[in-house]
Amino acid sequence: MDLLFLFEWLDTSFLADLSKAYGGVFAVIQMFHLLGLSLMGGMIFVSDLRLLGVLLKDVPSETVVENTQKWFSVALAVMILSGVFMSSAVAIKLYYNEMFWAKMTGLFLGIVFVYTVRRPLLRYAHDSISPWALKMTAISSIVIWLTVAACGRWIGFS
Amino acid sequence: MYAWIESTHVIVLMLFLGMLFVIDLRMLGLAFTNVPASRIADRLDKPMMIGFVVMVVTGFILYYAIPVRSTQSIWFRMKVVLLIAAGINAIMFRRKMQQATGDWDTDPKPPKRIRIGAGLSLALWSGVVMTGRTIAYDWFDCHKQLSYFTYWAAGCVDEMAAME
């Protein structure tokens, strides 16, 4: 499936008019992308390190996970919205950028993982889940999201 | 190599600022309301400080790589001022936390003085990230045509002398 048409559409959209004409607007949106990254990082590290038994050991892991889910989704929404805006400034260039596609693959996997594997699994009482399953879930989550973040940073260098 | 240090600086934001956000959101009564505030602050302090140390070390290396341009960057200067302000706020916040006798520790929403401190912390550290990101842009670099005030604020001494 060739997605070039999507990038051509984005390249000529209203968003691109804004992001290409005003460097300042682009920079401000980019700042929110970074702040969203930080918020997301906090939710990932706190919940996954709790599942690994590193942090907050005196708080039930169900409580920790439950408290991080809403803010994780908020951060993800901020990142996707600001990300689409940033992409509009360099849409065609991104289409031919390998790192961009590495990031999108990771992002897609991450979203599927969080909403169809991690959350449904963690809805059960955590002591009824095999400790290995919990640990693997946490490690997968950390690895996937750090990879997405690193690929994202590398788009700028490549 | 610069790219690796820069990437570390960005990725570790997820740890340092991430932990800070969780603590501040708790102090604002917006997250972890069913966990005592002091427990969140206490247990997340160590990972946050580990992140902070990495940020400072990588930050110094980044500065060392481009010292003149950074010193003459208006954004870098703003970032340092905000860093100092955020640091002072953090020290005052810690003192407020220690003075608290724990009477509000389990309250979902901490008292106003704590919420103000947490809000300031969020705003100041966000400002540090924002001005930090902008250092990369050359809008107000010394070689540009700028006003005397901007040259002064950025410390472009040669350009100031040329204007006089």
Short mmCIF file of N, CA and C in Angstrom, two decimals, chain A residues 35-52 55-56 61-77 79 114-115 118-119 122 137-138 141-142 145-146, chain B residues 11 13-28 30-33 40 44 122:
data_model
loop_
_atom_site.label_atom_id
_atom_site.label_comp_id
_atom_site.label_asym_id
_atom_site.label_seq_id
_atom_site.Cartn_x
_atom_site.Cartn_y
_atom_site.Cartn_z
N LEU A 35 7.30 18.33 25.69
CA LEU A 35 6.65 18.24 27.01
C LEU A 35 5.75 17.02 27.07
N GLY A 36 5.08 16.71 25.95
CA GLY A 36 4.27 15.49 25.90
C GLY A 36 5.14 14.26 26.09
N LEU A 37 6.33 14.30 25.49
CA LEU A 37 7.29 13.21 25.63
C LEU A 37 7.64 12.99 27.11
N SER A 38 7.87 14.11 27.81
CA SER A 38 8.25 14.01 29.22
C SER A 38 7.12 13.42 30.05
N LEU A 39 5.91 13.91 29.80
CA LEU A 39 4.75 13.42 30.55
C LEU A 39 4.56 11.93 30.29
N MET A 40 4.66 11.55 29.04
CA MET A 40 4.51 10.15 28.66
C MET A 40 5.61 9.32 29.33
N GLY A 41 6.85 9.84 29.31
CA GLY A 41 7.96 9.13 29.93
C GLY A 41 7.69 8.87 31.41
N GLY A 42 7.15 9.88 32.08
CA GLY A 42 6.85 9.71 33.50
C GLY A 42 5.87 8.58 33.73
N MET A 43 4.81 8.54 32.93
CA MET A 43 3.78 7.51 33.11
C MET A 43 4.33 6.12 32.80
N ILE A 44 5.15 6.04 31.74
CA ILE A 44 5.73 4.75 31.36
C ILE A 44 6.70 4.26 32.44
N PHE A 45 7.63 5.14 32.84
CA PHE A 45 8.63 4.71 33.82
C PHE A 45 8.00 4.36 35.16
N VAL A 46 7.06 5.18 35.62
CA VAL A 46 6.46 4.90 36.93
C VAL A 46 5.71 3.57 36.90
N SER A 47 4.88 3.35 35.88
CA SER A 47 4.08 2.12 35.89
C SER A 47 4.93 0.89 35.57
N ASP A 48 5.83 0.99 34.61
CA ASP A 48 6.62 -0.20 34.25
C ASP A 48 7.67 -0.53 35.31
N LEU A 49 8.27 0.50 35.90
CA LEU A 49 9.25 0.20 36.95
C LEU A 49 8.53 -0.36 38.19
N ARG A 50 7.28 0.02 38.39
CA ARG A 50 6.51 -0.59 39.48
C ARG A 50 6.26 -2.07 39.19
N LEU A 51 5.89 -2.37 37.95
CA LEU A 51 5.65 -3.78 37.58
C LEU A 51 6.93 -4.60 37.72
N LEU A 52 8.07 -3.95 37.51
CA LEU A 52 9.35 -4.65 37.64
C LEU A 52 9.81 -4.71 39.10
N LEU A 55 10.18 0.49 41.77
CA LEU A 55 9.68 1.75 42.36
C LEU A 55 8.40 1.52 43.15
N LEU A 56 8.12 2.42 44.08
CA LEU A 56 6.81 2.46 44.73
C LEU A 56 6.33 1.09 45.20
N SER A 61 0.49 -2.42 42.84
CA SER A 61 0.79 -2.12 41.44
C SER A 61 -0.48 -1.79 40.66
N GLU A 62 -1.62 -2.37 41.07
CA GLU A 62 -2.89 -2.03 40.39
C GLU A 62 -3.16 -0.53 40.51
N THR A 63 -2.94 0.02 41.71
CA THR A 63 -3.18 1.45 41.95
C THR A 63 -2.25 2.30 41.08
N VAL A 64 -0.98 1.90 41.03
CA VAL A 64 -0.01 2.69 40.26
C VAL A 64 -0.40 2.69 38.78
N VAL A 65 -0.66 1.49 38.24
CA VAL A 65 -0.98 1.38 36.82
C VAL A 65 -2.24 2.18 36.49
N GLU A 66 -3.23 2.02 37.33
CA GLU A 66 -4.51 2.69 37.08
C GLU A 66 -4.34 4.21 37.06
N ASN A 67 -3.48 4.74 37.93
CA ASN A 67 -3.28 6.19 38.01
C ASN A 67 -2.51 6.76 36.82
N THR A 68 -1.75 5.90 36.13
CA THR A 68 -0.93 6.41 35.03
C THR A 68 -1.66 6.38 33.70
N GLN A 69 -2.76 5.59 33.61
CA GLN A 69 -3.36 5.35 32.30
C GLN A 69 -3.97 6.59 31.66
N LYS A 70 -4.67 7.39 32.47
CA LYS A 70 -5.33 8.56 31.89
C LYS A 70 -4.28 9.55 31.34
N TRP A 71 -3.25 9.81 32.13
CA TRP A 71 -2.23 10.78 31.71
C TRP A 71 -1.39 10.25 30.57
N PHE A 72 -1.25 8.93 30.49
CA PHE A 72 -0.55 8.36 29.33
C PHE A 72 -1.33 8.70 28.06
N SER A 73 -2.63 8.51 28.10
CA SER A 73 -3.45 8.78 26.92
C SER A 73 -3.45 10.26 26.56
N VAL A 74 -3.47 11.12 27.60
CA VAL A 74 -3.40 12.56 27.34
C VAL A 74 -2.10 12.89 26.62
N ALA A 75 -0.99 12.34 27.15
CA ALA A 75 0.32 12.62 26.55
C ALA A 75 0.38 12.09 25.12
N LEU A 76 -0.16 10.90 24.90
CA LEU A 76 -0.14 10.32 23.56
C LEU A 76 -0.90 11.22 22.58
N ALA A 77 -2.05 11.73 23.02
CA ALA A 77 -2.84 12.61 22.16
C ALA A 77 -2.07 13.89 21.83
N MET A 79 1.12 14.26 21.77
CA MET A 79 2.24 13.93 20.89
C MET A 79 1.78 13.68 19.46
N VAL A 114 -0.23 -1.29 23.83
CA VAL A 114 -0.81 -0.69 25.04
C VAL A 114 -2.31 -0.98 25.15
N TYR A 115 -3.02 -0.76 24.03
CA TYR A 115 -4.49 -0.82 24.15
C TYR A 115 -5.09 -2.21 23.92
N ARG A 118 -1.47 -4.72 26.87
CA ARG A 118 -1.08 -4.30 28.21
C ARG A 118 -2.29 -3.98 29.09
N ARG A 119 -3.15 -3.09 28.60
CA ARG A 119 -4.28 -2.67 29.44
C ARG A 119 -5.25 -3.81 29.74
N LEU A 122 -3.61 -6.08 32.35
CA LEU A 122 -3.41 -5.50 33.68
C LEU A 122 -4.74 -5.20 34.38
N THR A 137 5.83 -7.73 30.10
CA THR A 137 4.98 -6.61 29.65
C THR A 137 5.68 -5.28 29.91
N ALA A 138 6.23 -5.16 31.12
CA ALA A 138 6.89 -3.90 31.50
C ALA A 138 8.12 -3.66 30.63
N SER A 141 7.17 -2.72 27.10
CA SER A 141 6.66 -1.35 27.05
C SER A 141 7.82 -0.34 27.05
N ILE A 142 8.76 -0.51 27.97
CA ILE A 142 9.90 0.44 28.06
C ILE A 142 10.70 0.41 26.75
N TRP A 145 8.75 2.07 23.70
CA TRP A 145 8.60 3.53 23.73
C TRP A 145 9.93 4.26 23.67
N LEU A 146 10.98 3.68 24.28
CA LEU A 146 12.29 4.33 24.16
C LEU A 146 12.77 4.29 22.71
N ILE B 11 16.26 12.00 25.60
CA ILE B 11 15.59 10.79 26.08
C ILE B 11 15.48 10.79 27.61
N LEU B 13 15.08 13.22 29.43
CA LEU B 13 13.95 14.09 29.81
C LEU B 13 12.77 13.23 30.26
N MET B 14 12.59 12.10 29.57
CA MET B 14 11.47 11.22 29.89
C MET B 14 11.55 10.73 31.33
N LEU B 15 12.78 10.52 31.81
CA LEU B 15 12.95 10.06 33.19
C LEU B 15 12.87 11.24 34.15
N PHE B 16 13.72 12.24 33.94
CA PHE B 16 13.79 13.36 34.88
C PHE B 16 12.47 14.15 34.93
N LEU B 17 12.08 14.68 33.79
CA LEU B 17 10.87 15.50 33.78
C LEU B 17 9.63 14.64 34.01
N GLY B 18 9.72 13.39 33.55
CA GLY B 18 8.60 12.46 33.75
C GLY B 18 8.29 12.30 35.23
N MET B 19 9.34 12.02 36.02
CA MET B 19 9.15 11.85 37.47
C MET B 19 8.65 13.16 38.09
N LEU B 20 9.24 14.28 37.64
CA LEU B 20 8.84 15.58 38.16
C LEU B 20 7.36 15.85 37.88
N PHE B 21 6.93 15.51 36.67
CA PHE B 21 5.52 15.71 36.30
C PHE B 21 4.60 14.89 37.20
N VAL B 22 4.99 13.63 37.45
CA VAL B 22 4.14 12.78 38.29
C VAL B 22 4.03 13.38 39.69
N ILE B 23 5.17 13.82 40.25
CA ILE B 23 5.15 14.41 41.60
C ILE B 23 4.29 15.67 41.61
N ASP B 24 4.51 16.56 40.62
CA ASP B 24 3.77 17.82 40.60
C ASP B 24 2.28 17.60 40.35
N LEU B 25 1.93 16.62 39.51
CA LEU B 25 0.51 16.34 39.27
C LEU B 25 -0.14 15.82 40.56
N ARG B 26 0.63 15.06 41.34
CA ARG B 26 0.10 14.60 42.63
C ARG B 26 -0.14 15.79 43.56
N MET B 27 0.81 16.72 43.55
CA MET B 27 0.71 17.88 44.45
C MET B 27 -0.40 18.84 44.00
N LEU B 28 -0.78 18.74 42.73
CA LEU B 28 -1.88 19.57 42.24
C LEU B 28 -3.22 18.86 42.44
N LEU B 30 -4.06 16.09 40.77
CA LEU B 30 -4.54 15.66 39.45
C LEU B 30 -4.17 14.21 39.11
N ALA B 31 -3.32 13.59 39.92
CA ALA B 31 -2.96 12.19 39.66
C ALA B 31 -2.58 11.54 40.98
N PHE B 32 -2.69 10.23 41.05
CA PHE B 32 -2.33 9.46 42.25
C PHE B 32 -3.00 10.02 43.50
N THR B 33 -4.24 10.48 43.37
CA THR B 33 -4.91 11.10 44.52
C THR B 33 -5.18 10.09 45.63
N ILE B 40 4.61 9.53 47.21
CA ILE B 40 4.97 9.76 45.80
C ILE B 40 6.25 10.59 45.72
N LEU B 44 9.78 8.74 44.37
CA LEU B 44 10.18 9.09 43.00
C LEU B 44 11.38 10.04 42.99
N LEU B 122 6.04 23.16 37.60
CA LEU B 122 5.67 22.71 36.25
C LEU B 122 5.98 23.79 35.22
#
